[in-house]
Short mmCIF file of N, CA and C in Angstrom, two decimals:
data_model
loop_
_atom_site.label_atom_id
_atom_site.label_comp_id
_atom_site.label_asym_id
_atom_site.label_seq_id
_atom_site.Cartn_x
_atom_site.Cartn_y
_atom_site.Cartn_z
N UNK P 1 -40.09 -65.45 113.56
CA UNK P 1 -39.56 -65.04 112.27
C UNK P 1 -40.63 -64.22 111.55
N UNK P 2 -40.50 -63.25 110.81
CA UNK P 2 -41.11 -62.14 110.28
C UNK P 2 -41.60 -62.91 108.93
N UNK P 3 -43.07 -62.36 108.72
CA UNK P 3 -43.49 -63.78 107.27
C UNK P 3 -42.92 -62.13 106.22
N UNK P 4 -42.81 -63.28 105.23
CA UNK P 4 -42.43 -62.14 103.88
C UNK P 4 -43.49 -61.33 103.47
N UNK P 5 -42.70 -60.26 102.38
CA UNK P 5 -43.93 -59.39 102.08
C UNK P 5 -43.90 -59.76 100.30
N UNK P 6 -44.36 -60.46 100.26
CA UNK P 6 -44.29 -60.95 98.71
C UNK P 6 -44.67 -59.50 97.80
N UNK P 7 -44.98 -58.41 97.95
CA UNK P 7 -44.96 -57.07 96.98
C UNK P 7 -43.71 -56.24 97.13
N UNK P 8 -43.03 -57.09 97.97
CA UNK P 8 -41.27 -56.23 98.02
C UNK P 8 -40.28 -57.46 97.28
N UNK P 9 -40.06 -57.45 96.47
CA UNK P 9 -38.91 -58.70 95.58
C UNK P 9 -37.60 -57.78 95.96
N UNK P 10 -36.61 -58.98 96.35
CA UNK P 10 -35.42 -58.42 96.79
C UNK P 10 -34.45 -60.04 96.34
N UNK P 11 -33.48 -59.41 95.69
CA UNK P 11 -32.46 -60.29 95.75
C UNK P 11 -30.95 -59.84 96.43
N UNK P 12 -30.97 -59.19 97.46
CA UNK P 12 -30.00 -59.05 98.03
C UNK P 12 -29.66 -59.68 99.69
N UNK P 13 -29.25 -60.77 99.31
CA UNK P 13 -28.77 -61.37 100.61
C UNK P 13 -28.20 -61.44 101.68
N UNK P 14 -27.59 -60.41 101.69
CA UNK P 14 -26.91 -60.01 102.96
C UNK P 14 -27.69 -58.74 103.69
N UNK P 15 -28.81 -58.51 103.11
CA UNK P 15 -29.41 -57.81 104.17
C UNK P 15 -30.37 -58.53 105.16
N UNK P 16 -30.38 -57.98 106.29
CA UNK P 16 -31.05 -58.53 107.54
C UNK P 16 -32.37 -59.25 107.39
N UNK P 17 -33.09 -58.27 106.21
CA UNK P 17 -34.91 -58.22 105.85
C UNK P 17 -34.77 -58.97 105.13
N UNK P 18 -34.15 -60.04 103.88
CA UNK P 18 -34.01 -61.13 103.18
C UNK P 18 -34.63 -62.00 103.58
N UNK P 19 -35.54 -62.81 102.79
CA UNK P 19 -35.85 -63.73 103.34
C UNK P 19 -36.80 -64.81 101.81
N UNK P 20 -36.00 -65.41 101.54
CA UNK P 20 -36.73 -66.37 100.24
C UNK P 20 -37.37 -65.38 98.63
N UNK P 21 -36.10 -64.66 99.02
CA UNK P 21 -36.17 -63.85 97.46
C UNK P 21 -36.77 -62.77 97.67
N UNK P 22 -37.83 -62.20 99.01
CA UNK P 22 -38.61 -60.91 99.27
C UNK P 22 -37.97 -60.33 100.53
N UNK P 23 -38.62 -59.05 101.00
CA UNK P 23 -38.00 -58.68 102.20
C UNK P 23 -39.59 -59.04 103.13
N UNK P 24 -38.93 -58.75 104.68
CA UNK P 24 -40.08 -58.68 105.54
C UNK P 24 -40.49 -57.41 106.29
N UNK P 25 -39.90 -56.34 105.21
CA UNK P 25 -40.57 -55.39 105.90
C UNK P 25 -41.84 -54.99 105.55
N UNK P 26 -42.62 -54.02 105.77
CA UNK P 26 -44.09 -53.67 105.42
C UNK P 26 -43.31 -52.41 104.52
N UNK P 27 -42.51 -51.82 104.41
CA UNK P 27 -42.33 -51.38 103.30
C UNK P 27 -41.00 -51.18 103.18
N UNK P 28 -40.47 -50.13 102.52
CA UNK P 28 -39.07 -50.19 102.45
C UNK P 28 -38.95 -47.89 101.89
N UNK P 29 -38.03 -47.96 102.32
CA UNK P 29 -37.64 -46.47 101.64
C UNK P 29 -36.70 -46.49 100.62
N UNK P 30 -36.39 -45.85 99.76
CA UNK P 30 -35.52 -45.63 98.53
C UNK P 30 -35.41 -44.33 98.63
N UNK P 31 -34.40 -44.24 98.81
CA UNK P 31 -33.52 -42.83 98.51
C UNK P 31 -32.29 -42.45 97.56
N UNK P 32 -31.92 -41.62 97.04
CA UNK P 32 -30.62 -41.50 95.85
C UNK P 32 -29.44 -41.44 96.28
N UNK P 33 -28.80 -41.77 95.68
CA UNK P 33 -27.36 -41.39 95.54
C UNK P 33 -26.28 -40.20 94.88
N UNK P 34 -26.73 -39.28 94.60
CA UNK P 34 -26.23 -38.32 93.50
C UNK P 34 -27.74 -37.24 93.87
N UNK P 35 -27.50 -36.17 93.51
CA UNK P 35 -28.75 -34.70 93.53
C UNK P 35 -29.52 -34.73 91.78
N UNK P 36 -29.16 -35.49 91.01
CA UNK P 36 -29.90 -35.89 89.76
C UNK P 36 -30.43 -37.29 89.61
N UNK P 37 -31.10 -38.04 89.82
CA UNK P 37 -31.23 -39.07 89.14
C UNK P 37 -31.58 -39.44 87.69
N UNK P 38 -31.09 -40.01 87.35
CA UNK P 38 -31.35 -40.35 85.39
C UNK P 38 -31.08 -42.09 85.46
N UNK P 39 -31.14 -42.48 85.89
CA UNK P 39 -31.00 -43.99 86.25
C UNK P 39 -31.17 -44.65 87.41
N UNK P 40 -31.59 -46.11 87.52
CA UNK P 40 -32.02 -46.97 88.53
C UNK P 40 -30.61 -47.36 89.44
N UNK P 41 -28.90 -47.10 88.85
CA UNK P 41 -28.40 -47.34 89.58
C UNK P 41 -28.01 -46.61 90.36
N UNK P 42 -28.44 -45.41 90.46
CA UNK P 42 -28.36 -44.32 91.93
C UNK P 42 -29.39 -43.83 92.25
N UNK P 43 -30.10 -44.78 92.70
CA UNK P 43 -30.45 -45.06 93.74
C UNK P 43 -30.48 -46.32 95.02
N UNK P 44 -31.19 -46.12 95.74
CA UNK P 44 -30.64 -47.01 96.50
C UNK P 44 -31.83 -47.77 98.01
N UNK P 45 -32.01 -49.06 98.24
CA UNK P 45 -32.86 -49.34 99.50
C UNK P 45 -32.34 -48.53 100.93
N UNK P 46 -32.64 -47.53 101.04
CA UNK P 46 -32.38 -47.12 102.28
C UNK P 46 -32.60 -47.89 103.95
N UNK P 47 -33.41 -49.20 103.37
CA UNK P 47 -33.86 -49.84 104.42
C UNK P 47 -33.02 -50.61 104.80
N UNK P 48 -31.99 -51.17 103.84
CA UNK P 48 -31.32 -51.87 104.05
C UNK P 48 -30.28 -51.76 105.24
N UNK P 49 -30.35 -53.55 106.04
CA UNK P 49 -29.20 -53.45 107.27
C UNK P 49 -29.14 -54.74 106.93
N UNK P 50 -27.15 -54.70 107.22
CA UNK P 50 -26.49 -55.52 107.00
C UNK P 50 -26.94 -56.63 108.00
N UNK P 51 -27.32 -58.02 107.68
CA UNK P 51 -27.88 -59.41 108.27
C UNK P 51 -26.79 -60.25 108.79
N UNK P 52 -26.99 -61.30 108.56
CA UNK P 52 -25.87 -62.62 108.77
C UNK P 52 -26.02 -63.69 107.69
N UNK P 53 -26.79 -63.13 107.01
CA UNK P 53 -26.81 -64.15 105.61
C UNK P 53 -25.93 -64.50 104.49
N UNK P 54 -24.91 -63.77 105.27
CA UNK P 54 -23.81 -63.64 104.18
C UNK P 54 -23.28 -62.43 103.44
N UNK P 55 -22.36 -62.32 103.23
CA UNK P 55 -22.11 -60.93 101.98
C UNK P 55 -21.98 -60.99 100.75
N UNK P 56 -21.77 -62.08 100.36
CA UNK P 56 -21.07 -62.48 98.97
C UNK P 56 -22.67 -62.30 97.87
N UNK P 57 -22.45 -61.32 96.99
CA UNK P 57 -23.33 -60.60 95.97
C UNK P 57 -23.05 -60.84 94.76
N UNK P 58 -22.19 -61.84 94.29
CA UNK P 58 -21.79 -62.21 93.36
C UNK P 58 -21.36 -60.70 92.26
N UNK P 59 -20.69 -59.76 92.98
CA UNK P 59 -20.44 -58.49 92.51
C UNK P 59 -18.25 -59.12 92.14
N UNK P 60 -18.19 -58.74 91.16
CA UNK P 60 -16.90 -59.05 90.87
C UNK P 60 -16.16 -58.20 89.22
#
């Protein structure tokens, strides 16, 4: 099992790299969503891959 990277905080659980609130990668990429950014919600973890930890994001 991959130890965490406690300088990456992640609360998204259904990705693969999850693991006790951080990810385990050595880093992560962020890339946008839209050709302007003016806000944190477009963008996006590009690192992210879907895990087995579940999907449910409490998004509703």
């Amino acid at each position: 099992m991959d130890p965490i990277n406690e300088n990456i905080a992640c609360n998204v659980n259904s990705c693969a790299y999850h693991r006790e609130h951080h990810c385990t990668l050595n880093s992560i990429k962020v890339s946008h969503s839209c050709d302007k950014v003016s806000a944190p919600k477009e963008t996006q973890c590009a690192s992210f891959q879907l895990g087995d930890h579940g999907t449910d994001c409490g998004c509703r």
